[in-house]
Amino acid sequence: MTIELDMRSDIPIYVQIRDQIIKGIGAGMLKDGDALPTVRSLANDIGVNPMTVNKAYALLKQEGVIIADRRLGVKICLNADATEYTVKLKKQLQLLISEAMVYGIEEQQFLDICKEYYQMIRRKQKEGTIQTIPAVE
């Protein structure tokens, strides 16, 4: 999996790293039990401070997406609490829907966009054709 960062983005680098890992899991590029690079290794590969990667890993650990063991390293562990996530999802959707309304996007158009993107990722995941995380078109 390739992690691509936008150094000019307003989104903090550690959040971008976290988001890329989550997208990689969602796209099937990373699976339960897969090892992630060490903090130092990933930081070196993507050219950021190790503390930045450490912060991203800490966030993923707090969310229940990874486990860190000094002997075994960092691994994907998909034991996240769906109930807690549902609350977070609803808050994020509330903002996205409000923004869509501000820009004049109708309900059906919003739902069609969501469905299209979800199905595209699912299809590529099943085909095994995902090499990098699909960008929004």
Coordinates of N, CA and C in Angstrom, one line a residue:
M1 N 0.8 -1.2 0.0 CA 0.0 0.0 0.0 C 0.9 1.2 0.0
T2 N 0.5 2.2 -0.8 CA 1.3 3.4 -0.9 C 0.5 4.5 -0.1
I3 N 1.3 5.2 0.7 CA 0.7 6.3 1.5 C 1.1 7.6 0.8
E4 N 0.1 8.4 0.3 CA 0.4 9.6 -0.4 C -0.1 10.8 0.5
L5 N 0.8 11.7 0.8 CA 0.5 12.8 1.6 C 0.5 14.1 0.8
D6 N -0.4 15.0 1.3 CA -0.4 16.4 0.7 C 0.1 17.3 1.7
M7 N 1.4 17.7 1.5 CA 2.1 18.6 2.5 C 1.5 20.0 2.5
R8 N 0.7 20.3 1.5 CA 0.1 21.7 1.4 C -1.3 21.7 2.0
S9 N -1.8 20.5 2.4 CA -3.2 20.4 2.9 C -3.3 21.0 4.3
D10 N -4.5 21.5 4.6 CA -4.7 21.9 6.0 C -4.9 20.8 7.0
I11 N -5.1 19.6 6.4 CA -5.3 18.4 7.2 C -3.9 18.0 7.8
P12 N -3.8 17.8 9.1 CA -2.5 17.5 9.7 C -2.0 16.1 9.1
I13 N -0.7 16.0 9.0 CA 0.0 14.9 8.4 C -0.4 13.6 9.1
Y14 N -0.5 13.6 10.5 CA -0.8 12.4 11.2 C -2.2 11.9 10.9
V15 N -3.2 12.9 10.6 CA -4.5 12.5 10.3 C -4.5 11.9 8.8
Q16 N -3.7 12.5 7.9 CA -3.7 12.0 6.6 C -3.1 10.5 6.6
I17 N -2.1 10.3 7.5 CA -1.6 8.9 7.6 C -2.7 8.0 8.1
R18 N -3.3 8.4 9.1 CA -4.4 7.6 9.7 C -5.5 7.3 8.7
D19 N -5.9 8.3 7.9 CA -6.9 8.2 6.9 C -6.5 7.2 5.8
Q20 N -5.3 7.3 5.4 CA -4.8 6.5 4.3 C -4.8 5.0 4.8
I21 N -4.4 4.8 6.0 CA -4.4 3.4 6.5 C -5.9 2.9 6.6
I22 N -6.8 3.7 7.1 CA -8.2 3.3 7.1 C -8.7 3.0 5.7
K23 N -8.4 3.9 4.8 CA -8.8 3.6 3.4 C -8.2 2.3 2.9
G24 N -7.0 2.1 3.2 CA -6.3 0.8 2.8 C -7.0 -0.4 3.3
I25 N -7.5 -0.3 4.6 CA -8.2 -1.4 5.2 C -9.6 -1.6 4.5
G26 N -10.3 -0.5 4.3 CA -11.6 -0.5 3.6 C -11.5 -1.0 2.2
A27 N -10.4 -0.7 1.5 CA -10.2 -1.2 0.1 C -9.7 -2.6 0.0
G28 N -9.4 -3.2 1.2 CA -8.9 -4.6 1.2 C -7.4 -4.7 0.9
M29 N -6.7 -3.6 0.9 CA -5.3 -3.7 0.7 C -4.6 -4.1 2.0
L30 N -5.2 -3.8 3.1 CA -4.7 -4.2 4.4 C -5.8 -5.0 5.1
K31 N -5.4 -6.2 5.6 CA -6.4 -7.1 6.3 C -6.0 -7.3 7.7
D32 N -7.0 -7.9 8.4 CA -6.8 -8.2 9.8 C -5.6 -9.1 10.0
G33 N -4.7 -8.7 10.9 CA -3.5 -9.4 11.2 C -2.3 -8.9 10.4
D34 N -2.5 -8.1 9.3 CA -1.4 -7.6 8.5 C -0.5 -6.7 9.4
A35 N 0.8 -6.8 9.2 CA 1.8 -6.0 9.9 C 1.9 -4.6 9.2
L36 N 2.0 -3.6 10.0 CA 2.3 -2.3 9.5 C 3.8 -2.0 9.7
P37 N 4.4 -1.1 9.0 CA 5.8 -0.8 9.2 C 6.0 -0.2 10.6
T38 N 7.2 -0.3 11.1 CA 7.6 0.3 12.3 C 7.4 1.8 12.2
V39 N 7.3 2.5 13.3 CA 7.1 4.0 13.2 C 8.3 4.6 12.5
R40 N 9.5 4.2 12.9 CA 10.7 4.7 12.3 C 10.8 4.4 10.8
S41 N 10.5 3.2 10.4 CA 10.5 2.8 9.0 C 9.5 3.6 8.1
L42 N 8.3 3.7 8.6 CA 7.3 4.4 7.9 C 7.6 5.9 7.8
A43 N 8.1 6.5 8.9 CA 8.5 7.9 8.9 C 9.6 8.1 7.8
N44 N 10.6 7.2 7.8 CA 11.6 7.4 6.8 C 11.1 7.2 5.4
D45 N 10.2 6.3 5.2 CA 9.7 6.0 3.8 C 8.9 7.2 3.3
I46 N 8.2 7.9 4.1 CA 7.3 9.0 3.6 C 7.9 10.3 3.9
G47 N 9.0 10.4 4.6 CA 9.7 11.6 4.8 C 9.1 12.5 5.9
V48 N 8.6 12.0 7.0 CA 8.1 12.8 8.0 C 8.8 12.4 9.4
N49 N 8.5 13.2 10.4 CA 9.1 13.0 11.7 C 8.4 11.7 12.3
P50 N 9.2 10.9 13.0 CA 8.7 9.7 13.6 C 7.5 10.0 14.6
M51 N 7.6 11.1 15.2 CA 6.5 11.5 16.2 C 5.2 11.7 15.5
T52 N 5.2 12.1 14.2 CA 4.0 12.2 13.4 C 3.4 10.9 13.2
V53 N 4.2 9.9 12.8 CA 3.7 8.5 12.5 C 3.2 7.9 13.9
N54 N 4.0 8.2 14.9 CA 3.6 7.7 16.2 C 2.2 8.2 16.6
K55 N 1.9 9.5 16.3 CA 0.6 10.1 16.7 C -0.5 9.4 15.9
A56 N -0.2 9.1 14.6 CA -1.2 8.5 13.7 C -1.5 7.1 14.3
Y57 N -0.4 6.3 14.6 CA -0.6 5.0 15.2 C -1.3 5.0 16.5
A58 N -1.0 6.0 17.3 CA -1.7 6.1 18.6 C -3.2 6.4 18.4
L59 N -3.6 7.1 17.4 CA -5.0 7.4 17.1 C -5.7 6.1 16.6
L60 N -5.0 5.4 15.7 CA -5.5 4.1 15.3 C -5.7 3.1 16.4
K61 N -4.7 3.1 17.3 CA -4.8 2.2 18.5 C -6.0 2.6 19.4
Q62 N -6.1 3.8 19.6 CA -7.3 4.3 20.4 C -8.6 3.9 19.8
E63 N -8.7 3.9 18.5 CA -9.9 3.6 17.7 C -10.1 2.1 17.6
G64 N -9.1 1.3 18.1 CA -9.3 -0.1 18.1 C -9.0 -0.8 16.7
V65 N -8.2 -0.1 15.9 CA -8.0 -0.6 14.5 C -6.6 -1.3 14.5
I66 N -5.7 -1.0 15.3 CA -4.4 -1.6 15.4 C -4.1 -2.0 16.8
I67 N -3.1 -3.0 16.9 CA -2.5 -3.3 18.2 C -1.0 -3.1 18.1
A68 N -0.4 -2.7 19.1 CA 1.1 -2.6 19.1 C 1.6 -3.4 20.2
D69 N 2.6 -4.3 19.8 CA 3.3 -5.1 20.7 C 4.8 -4.9 20.5
R70 N 5.5 -4.7 21.6 CA 7.0 -4.4 21.4 C 7.7 -5.6 20.8
R71 N 7.2 -6.8 20.9 CA 7.9 -8.0 20.4 C 7.4 -8.2 18.9
L72 N 6.1 -8.0 18.7 CA 5.5 -8.4 17.4 C 5.3 -7.2 16.4
G73 N 5.4 -6.0 16.9 CA 5.2 -4.8 16.1 C 3.8 -4.4 16.1
V74 N 3.5 -3.6 15.0 CA 2.1 -3.1 14.9 C 1.4 -3.9 13.9
K75 N 0.1 -4.3 14.2 CA -0.7 -5.1 13.3 C -2.1 -4.6 13.3
I76 N -2.7 -4.8 12.1 CA -4.1 -4.5 12.0 C -4.9 -5.4 12.8
C77 N -5.9 -4.9 13.6 CA -6.7 -5.7 14.5 C -8.1 -5.1 14.4
L78 N -9.0 -5.7 13.7 CA -10.3 -5.2 13.4 C -11.3 -5.6 14.4
N79 N -11.1 -5.1 15.6 CA -12.1 -5.3 16.7 C -12.7 -4.0 17.1
A80 N -12.8 -3.0 16.2 CA -13.4 -1.7 16.5 C -14.9 -1.9 16.9
D81 N -15.3 -1.0 17.8 CA -16.7 -1.0 18.2 C -17.6 -0.3 17.2
A82 N -18.5 -1.1 16.6 CA -19.4 -0.5 15.6 C -20.4 0.5 16.2
T83 N -20.8 0.3 17.4 CA -21.7 1.2 18.0 C -21.1 2.6 18.2
E84 N -19.9 2.6 18.7 CA -19.2 3.9 18.9 C -18.9 4.5 17.5
Y85 N -18.6 3.7 16.5 CA -18.3 4.3 15.2 C -19.6 4.8 14.6
T86 N -20.7 4.2 14.8 CA -22.0 4.7 14.3 C -22.3 6.1 14.7
V87 N -22.0 6.4 16.0 CA -22.2 7.8 16.5 C -21.3 8.7 15.8
K88 N -20.0 8.4 15.6 CA -19.1 9.2 14.9 C -19.5 9.4 13.4
L89 N -20.0 8.3 12.8 CA -20.4 8.4 11.4 C -21.6 9.4 11.2
K90 N -22.6 9.3 12.1 CA -23.7 10.2 12.1 C -23.3 11.6 12.2
K91 N -22.3 11.9 13.1 CA -21.9 13.3 13.2 C -21.2 13.8 11.9
Q92 N -20.4 12.9 11.3 CA -19.7 13.3 10.1 C -20.7 13.4 8.9
L93 N -21.7 12.6 8.9 CA -22.7 12.7 7.8 C -23.5 13.9 8.0
Q94 N -23.8 14.3 9.2 CA -24.5 15.5 9.4 C -23.8 16.7 8.8
L95 N -22.5 16.8 9.0 CA -21.7 17.9 8.4 C -21.7 17.8 6.8
L96 N -21.5 16.6 6.3 CA -21.4 16.3 4.9 C -22.7 16.7 4.2
I97 N -23.8 16.3 4.8 CA -25.1 16.5 4.3 C -25.4 18.0 4.3
S98 N -25.1 18.7 5.4 CA -25.3 20.1 5.5 C -24.5 20.9 4.4
E99 N -23.2 20.4 4.2 CA -22.4 21.0 3.1 C -23.0 20.8 1.8
A100 N -23.5 19.6 1.5 CA -24.1 19.3 0.2 C -25.3 20.2 0.0
M101 N -26.1 20.4 1.0 CA -27.2 21.3 0.9 C -26.8 22.7 0.6
V102 N -25.7 23.2 1.2 CA -25.2 24.5 1.0 C -24.9 24.7 -0.5
Y103 N -24.3 23.6 -1.1 CA -23.9 23.7 -2.5 C -25.0 23.2 -3.5
G104 N -26.2 23.0 -3.0 CA -27.3 22.7 -3.9 C -27.4 21.3 -4.3
I105 N -26.7 20.4 -3.7 CA -26.8 19.0 -4.0 C -28.0 18.4 -3.4
E106 N -28.9 17.8 -4.2 CA -30.1 17.2 -3.8 C -29.9 15.9 -3.1
E107 N -30.9 15.4 -2.3 CA -30.8 14.2 -1.6 C -30.4 13.0 -2.4
Q108 N -31.1 12.8 -3.5 CA -30.9 11.6 -4.4 C -29.5 11.7 -5.0
Q109 N -29.1 12.9 -5.4 CA -27.7 13.0 -6.0 C -26.7 12.7 -4.9
F110 N -26.8 13.1 -3.7 CA -25.9 12.8 -2.6 C -25.9 11.3 -2.4
L111 N -27.0 10.7 -2.3 CA -27.1 9.2 -2.1 C -26.5 8.4 -3.3
D112 N -26.7 8.9 -4.5 CA -26.1 8.3 -5.7 C -24.6 8.4 -5.7
I113 N -24.1 9.5 -5.3 CA -22.6 9.6 -5.2 C -22.0 8.7 -4.1
C114 N -22.7 8.6 -3.0 CA -22.2 7.7 -1.9 C -22.3 6.2 -2.4
K115 N -23.4 5.9 -3.0 CA -23.6 4.5 -3.5 C -22.5 4.2 -4.6
E116 N -22.3 5.1 -5.5 CA -21.4 4.8 -6.6 C -20.0 4.6 -6.1
Y117 N -19.5 5.5 -5.2 CA -18.2 5.3 -4.7 C -18.0 4.1 -3.8
Y118 N -19.0 3.8 -3.0 CA -19.0 2.6 -2.2 C -18.9 1.3 -3.1
Q119 N -19.7 1.3 -4.1 CA -19.7 0.1 -5.0 C -18.4 0.0 -5.8
M120 N -17.8 1.1 -6.2 CA -16.6 1.1 -6.9 C -15.5 0.5 -6.1
I121 N -15.4 0.9 -4.8 CA -14.4 0.4 -4.0 C -14.6 -1.1 -3.7
R122 N -15.8 -1.5 -3.4 CA -16.2 -2.9 -3.2 C -15.9 -3.7 -4.4
R123 N -16.2 -3.3 -5.6 CA -15.9 -4.0 -6.8 C -14.4 -4.2 -7.0
K124 N -13.6 -3.1 -6.9 CA -12.2 -3.2 -7.1 C -11.6 -4.1 -6.0
Q125 N -12.2 -4.1 -4.8 CA -11.7 -5.0 -3.7 C -11.9 -6.4 -4.1
K126 N -13.1 -6.8 -4.6 CA -13.4 -8.2 -5.0 C -12.5 -8.6 -6.2
E127 N -12.3 -7.7 -7.1 CA -11.5 -8.0 -8.3 C -10.0 -8.1 -8.0
G128 N -9.6 -7.5 -6.8 CA -8.2 -7.5 -6.5 C -7.4 -6.5 -7.3
T129 N -8.1 -5.5 -7.9 CA -7.4 -4.5 -8.8 C -7.0 -3.3 -8.1
I130 N -7.2 -3.1 -6.8 CA -6.9 -1.9 -6.1 C -5.4 -2.0 -5.8
Q131 N -4.6 -1.0 -6.4 CA -3.2 -0.9 -6.1 C -3.0 0.3 -5.2
T132 N -3.7 1.3 -5.4 CA -3.6 2.5 -4.5 C -5.0 2.8 -4.2
I133 N -5.2 3.7 -3.2 CA -6.6 4.0 -2.8 C -7.2 4.9 -3.9
P134 N -8.4 4.6 -4.4 CA -9.0 5.4 -5.4 C -9.2 6.8 -5.0
A135 N -8.8 7.7 -5.9 CA -9.1 9.2 -5.6 C -10.5 9.5 -6.0
V136 N -10.9 10.6 -5.4 CA -12.3 11.1 -5.7 C -12.2 11.8 -7.1
E137 N -13.1 11.4 -8.0 CA -13.1 12.0 -9.3 C -14.0 13.2 -9.4

